[in-house]
PDB file of C-alpha atoms in Angstrom:
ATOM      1  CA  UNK A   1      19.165 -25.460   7.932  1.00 53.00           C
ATOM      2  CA  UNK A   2      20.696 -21.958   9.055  1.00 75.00           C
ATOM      3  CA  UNK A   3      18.890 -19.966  11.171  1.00 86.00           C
ATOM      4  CA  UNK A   4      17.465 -16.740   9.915  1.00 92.00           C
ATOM      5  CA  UNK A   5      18.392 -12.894  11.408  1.00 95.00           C
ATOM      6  CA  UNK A   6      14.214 -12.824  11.439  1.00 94.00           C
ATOM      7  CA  UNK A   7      14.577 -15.541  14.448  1.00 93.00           C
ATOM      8  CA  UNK A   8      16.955 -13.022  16.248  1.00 93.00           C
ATOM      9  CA  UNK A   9      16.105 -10.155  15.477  1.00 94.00           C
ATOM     10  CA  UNK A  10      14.308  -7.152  17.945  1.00 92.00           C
ATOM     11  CA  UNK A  11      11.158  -6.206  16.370  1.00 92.00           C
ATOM     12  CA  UNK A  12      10.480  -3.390  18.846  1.00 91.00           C
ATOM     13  CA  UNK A  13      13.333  -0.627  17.327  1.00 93.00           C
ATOM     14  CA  UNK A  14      13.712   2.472  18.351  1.00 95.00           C
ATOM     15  CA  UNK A  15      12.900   5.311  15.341  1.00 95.00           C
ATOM     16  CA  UNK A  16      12.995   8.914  15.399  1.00 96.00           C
ATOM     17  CA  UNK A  17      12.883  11.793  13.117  1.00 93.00           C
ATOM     18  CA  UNK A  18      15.767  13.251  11.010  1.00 89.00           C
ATOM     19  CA  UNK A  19      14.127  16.927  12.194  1.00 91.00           C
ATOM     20  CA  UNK A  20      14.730  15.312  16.038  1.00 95.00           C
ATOM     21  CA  UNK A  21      17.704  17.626  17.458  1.00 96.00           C
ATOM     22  CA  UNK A  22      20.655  15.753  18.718  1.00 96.00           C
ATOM     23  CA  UNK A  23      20.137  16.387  22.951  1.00 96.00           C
ATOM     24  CA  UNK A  24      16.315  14.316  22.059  1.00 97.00           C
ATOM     25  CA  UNK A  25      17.543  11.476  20.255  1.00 97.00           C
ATOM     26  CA  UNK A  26      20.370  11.278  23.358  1.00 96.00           C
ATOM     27  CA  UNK A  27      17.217  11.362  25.882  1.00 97.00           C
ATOM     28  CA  UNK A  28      14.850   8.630  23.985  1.00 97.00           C
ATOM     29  CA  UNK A  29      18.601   6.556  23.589  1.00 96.00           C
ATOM     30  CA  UNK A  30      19.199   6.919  27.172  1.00 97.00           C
ATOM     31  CA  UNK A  31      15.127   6.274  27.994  1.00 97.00           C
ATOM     32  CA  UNK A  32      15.420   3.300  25.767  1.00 95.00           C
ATOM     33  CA  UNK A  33      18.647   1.768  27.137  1.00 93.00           C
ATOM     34  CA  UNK A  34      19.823   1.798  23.324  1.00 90.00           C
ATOM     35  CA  UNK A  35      23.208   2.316  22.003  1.00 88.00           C
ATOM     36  CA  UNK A  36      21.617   3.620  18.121  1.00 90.00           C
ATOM     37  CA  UNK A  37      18.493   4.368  16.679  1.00 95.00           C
ATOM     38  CA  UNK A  38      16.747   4.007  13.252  1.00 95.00           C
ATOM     39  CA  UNK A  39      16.386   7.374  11.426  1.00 95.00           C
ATOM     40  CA  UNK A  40      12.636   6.489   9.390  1.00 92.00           C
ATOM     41  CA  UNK A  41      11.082   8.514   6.383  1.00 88.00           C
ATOM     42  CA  UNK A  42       7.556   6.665   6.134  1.00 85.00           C
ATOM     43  CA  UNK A  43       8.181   3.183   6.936  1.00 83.00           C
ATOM     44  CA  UNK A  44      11.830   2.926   5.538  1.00 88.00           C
ATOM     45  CA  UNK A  45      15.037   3.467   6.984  1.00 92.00           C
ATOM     46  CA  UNK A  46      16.719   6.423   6.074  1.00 93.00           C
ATOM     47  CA  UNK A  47      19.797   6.801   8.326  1.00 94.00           C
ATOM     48  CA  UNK A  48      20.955   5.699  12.036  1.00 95.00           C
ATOM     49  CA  UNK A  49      22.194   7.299  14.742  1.00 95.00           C
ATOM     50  CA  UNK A  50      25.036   5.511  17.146  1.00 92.00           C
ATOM     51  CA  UNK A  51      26.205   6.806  20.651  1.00 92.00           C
ATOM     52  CA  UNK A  52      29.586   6.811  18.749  1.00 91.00           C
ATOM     53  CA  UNK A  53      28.057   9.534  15.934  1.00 94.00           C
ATOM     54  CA  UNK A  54      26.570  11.611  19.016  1.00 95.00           C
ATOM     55  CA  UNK A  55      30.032  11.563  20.506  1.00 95.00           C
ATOM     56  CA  UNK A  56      31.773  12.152  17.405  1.00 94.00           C
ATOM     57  CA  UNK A  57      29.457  15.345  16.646  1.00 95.00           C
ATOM     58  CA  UNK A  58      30.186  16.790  19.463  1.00 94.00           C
ATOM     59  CA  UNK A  59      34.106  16.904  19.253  1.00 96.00           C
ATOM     60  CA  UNK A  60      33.618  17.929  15.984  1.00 96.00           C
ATOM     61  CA  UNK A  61      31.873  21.109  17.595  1.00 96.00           C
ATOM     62  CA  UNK A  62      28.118  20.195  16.526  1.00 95.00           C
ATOM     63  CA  UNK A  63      25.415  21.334  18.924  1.00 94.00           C
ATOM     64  CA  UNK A  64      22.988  19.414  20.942  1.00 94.00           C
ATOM     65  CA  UNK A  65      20.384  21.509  19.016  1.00 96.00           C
ATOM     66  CA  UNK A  66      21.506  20.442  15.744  1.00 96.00           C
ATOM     67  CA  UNK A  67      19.297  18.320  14.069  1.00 96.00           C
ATOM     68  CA  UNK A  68      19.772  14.116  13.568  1.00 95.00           C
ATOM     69  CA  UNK A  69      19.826  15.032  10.023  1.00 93.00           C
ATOM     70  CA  UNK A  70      23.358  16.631  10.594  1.00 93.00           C
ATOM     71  CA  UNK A  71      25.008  13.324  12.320  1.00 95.00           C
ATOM     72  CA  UNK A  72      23.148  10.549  11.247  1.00 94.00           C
ATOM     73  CA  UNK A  73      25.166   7.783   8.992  1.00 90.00           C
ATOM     74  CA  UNK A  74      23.205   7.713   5.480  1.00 89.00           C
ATOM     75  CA  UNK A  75      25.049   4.880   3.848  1.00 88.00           C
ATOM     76  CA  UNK A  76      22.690   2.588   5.900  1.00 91.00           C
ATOM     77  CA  UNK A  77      24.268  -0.874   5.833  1.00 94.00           C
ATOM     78  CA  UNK A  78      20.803  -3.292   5.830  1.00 95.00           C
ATOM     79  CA  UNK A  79      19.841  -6.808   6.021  1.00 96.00           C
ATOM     80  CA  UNK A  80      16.891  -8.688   4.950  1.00 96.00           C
ATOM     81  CA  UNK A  81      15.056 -10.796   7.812  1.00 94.00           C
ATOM     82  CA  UNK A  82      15.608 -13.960   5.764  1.00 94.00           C
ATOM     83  CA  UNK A  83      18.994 -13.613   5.625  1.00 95.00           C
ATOM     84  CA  UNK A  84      21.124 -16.326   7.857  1.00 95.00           C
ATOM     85  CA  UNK A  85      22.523 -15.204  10.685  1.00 94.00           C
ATOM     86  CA  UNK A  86      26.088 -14.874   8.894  1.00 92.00           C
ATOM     87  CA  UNK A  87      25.401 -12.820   6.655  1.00 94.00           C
ATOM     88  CA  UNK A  88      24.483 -10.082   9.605  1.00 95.00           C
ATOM     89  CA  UNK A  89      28.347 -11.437  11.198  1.00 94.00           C
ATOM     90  CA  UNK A  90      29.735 -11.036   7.684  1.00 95.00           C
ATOM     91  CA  UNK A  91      28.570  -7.229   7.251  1.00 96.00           C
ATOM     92  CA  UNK A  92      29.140  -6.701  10.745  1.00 96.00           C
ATOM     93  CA  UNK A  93      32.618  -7.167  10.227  1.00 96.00           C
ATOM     94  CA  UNK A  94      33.039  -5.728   6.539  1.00 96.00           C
ATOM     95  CA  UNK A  95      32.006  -2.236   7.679  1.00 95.00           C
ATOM     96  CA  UNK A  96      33.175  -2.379  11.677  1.00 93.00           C
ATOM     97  CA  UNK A  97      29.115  -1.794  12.816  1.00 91.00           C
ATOM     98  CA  UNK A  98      27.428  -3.163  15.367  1.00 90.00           C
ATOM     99  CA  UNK A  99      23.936  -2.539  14.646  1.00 90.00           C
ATOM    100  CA  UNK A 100      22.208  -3.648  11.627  1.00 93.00           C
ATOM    101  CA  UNK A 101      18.035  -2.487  10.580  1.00 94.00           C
ATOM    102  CA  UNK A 102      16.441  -5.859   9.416  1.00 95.00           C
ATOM    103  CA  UNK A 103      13.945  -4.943   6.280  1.00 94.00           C
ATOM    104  CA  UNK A 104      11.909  -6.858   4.048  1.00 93.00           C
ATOM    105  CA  UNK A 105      12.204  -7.515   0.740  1.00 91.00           C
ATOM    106  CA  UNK A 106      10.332  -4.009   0.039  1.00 92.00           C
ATOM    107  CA  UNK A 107      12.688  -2.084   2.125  1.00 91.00           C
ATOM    108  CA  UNK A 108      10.593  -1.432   4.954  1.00 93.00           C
ATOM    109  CA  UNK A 109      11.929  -1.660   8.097  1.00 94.00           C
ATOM    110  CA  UNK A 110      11.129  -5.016  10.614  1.00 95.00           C
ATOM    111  CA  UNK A 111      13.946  -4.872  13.031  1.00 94.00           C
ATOM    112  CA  UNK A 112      17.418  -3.871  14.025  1.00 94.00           C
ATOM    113  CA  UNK A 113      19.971  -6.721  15.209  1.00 94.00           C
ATOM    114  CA  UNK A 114      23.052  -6.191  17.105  1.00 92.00           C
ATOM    115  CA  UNK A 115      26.067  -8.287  17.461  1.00 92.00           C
ATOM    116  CA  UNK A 116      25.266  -9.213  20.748  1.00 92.00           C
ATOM    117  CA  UNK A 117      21.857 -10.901  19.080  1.00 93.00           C
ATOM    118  CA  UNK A 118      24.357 -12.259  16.417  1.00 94.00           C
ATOM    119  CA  UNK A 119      26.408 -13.709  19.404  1.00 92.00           C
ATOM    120  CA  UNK A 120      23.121 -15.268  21.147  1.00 91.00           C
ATOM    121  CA  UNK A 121      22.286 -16.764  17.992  1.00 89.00           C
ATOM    122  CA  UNK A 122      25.701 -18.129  16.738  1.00 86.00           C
ATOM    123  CA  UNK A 123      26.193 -19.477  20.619  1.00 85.00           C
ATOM    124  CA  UNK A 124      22.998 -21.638  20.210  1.00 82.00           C
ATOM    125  CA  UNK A 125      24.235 -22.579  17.017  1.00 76.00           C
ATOM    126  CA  UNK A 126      27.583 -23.789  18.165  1.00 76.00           C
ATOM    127  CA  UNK A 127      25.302 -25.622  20.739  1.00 75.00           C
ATOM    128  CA  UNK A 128      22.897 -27.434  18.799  1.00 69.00           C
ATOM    129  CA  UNK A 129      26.311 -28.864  16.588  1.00 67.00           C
ATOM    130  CA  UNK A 130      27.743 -30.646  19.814  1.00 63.00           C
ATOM    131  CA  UNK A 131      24.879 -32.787  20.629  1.00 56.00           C
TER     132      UNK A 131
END
């Protein structure tokens, strides 16, 4: 049996608003020791925000008072929390990301998983085969 994204997933993920200016959703990153976080309308995802979008704003002349709304990447790649562990590698590598919300079949967001989780969990894989 595969294990599931829902076994590696973080459940505690970082949200903010898309009316959050840019310099606040750098501070709750940098509070947070986080390198995106989950743009939310209600209790779906609407958007994230990378270091890489931050940093990509701001060469492009954006503002730190700017809102999220501005930056944020709205063709939100998603996975569902049942979903094997692949699947998160597989999209992971289709679109170049390395953050991925976790929802539920309803939409609504349950986690974010990174590719360092995806590492973790393929390394215990690969470790489980040799015995």
């Amino acid at each position: 049996m595969e294990e599931t994204i829902k076994e590696y997933m973080r459940t505690s993920v970082i949200t903010v608003s898309s009316s959050m200016d840019i310099r606040e959703a750098a501070k709750v990153m940098t509070e947070s020791n986080v390198g995106s976080v989950i743009v939310i309308e209600g209790d779906k995802p609407k958007g994230i925000v990378t270091e890489r979008d931050i940093v990509r704003a701001i060469g492009k002349g954006k503002g730190l008072n700017d809102k999220v709304d501005d930056i944020m990447t709205v063709s939100l790649i998603t996975v569902r929390e049942d979903s094997p562990v692949t699947a998160a590698l597989s999209l992971m590598r289709n679109y170049n990301i390395r953050h991925l919300p976790v929802v539920d079949d309803q939409g609504k967001l349950k986690g974010i998983i990174s590719i360092r989780d995806v590492a973790k969990a393929l390394d215990n894989i690969y470790e489980n085969s040799l015995y």
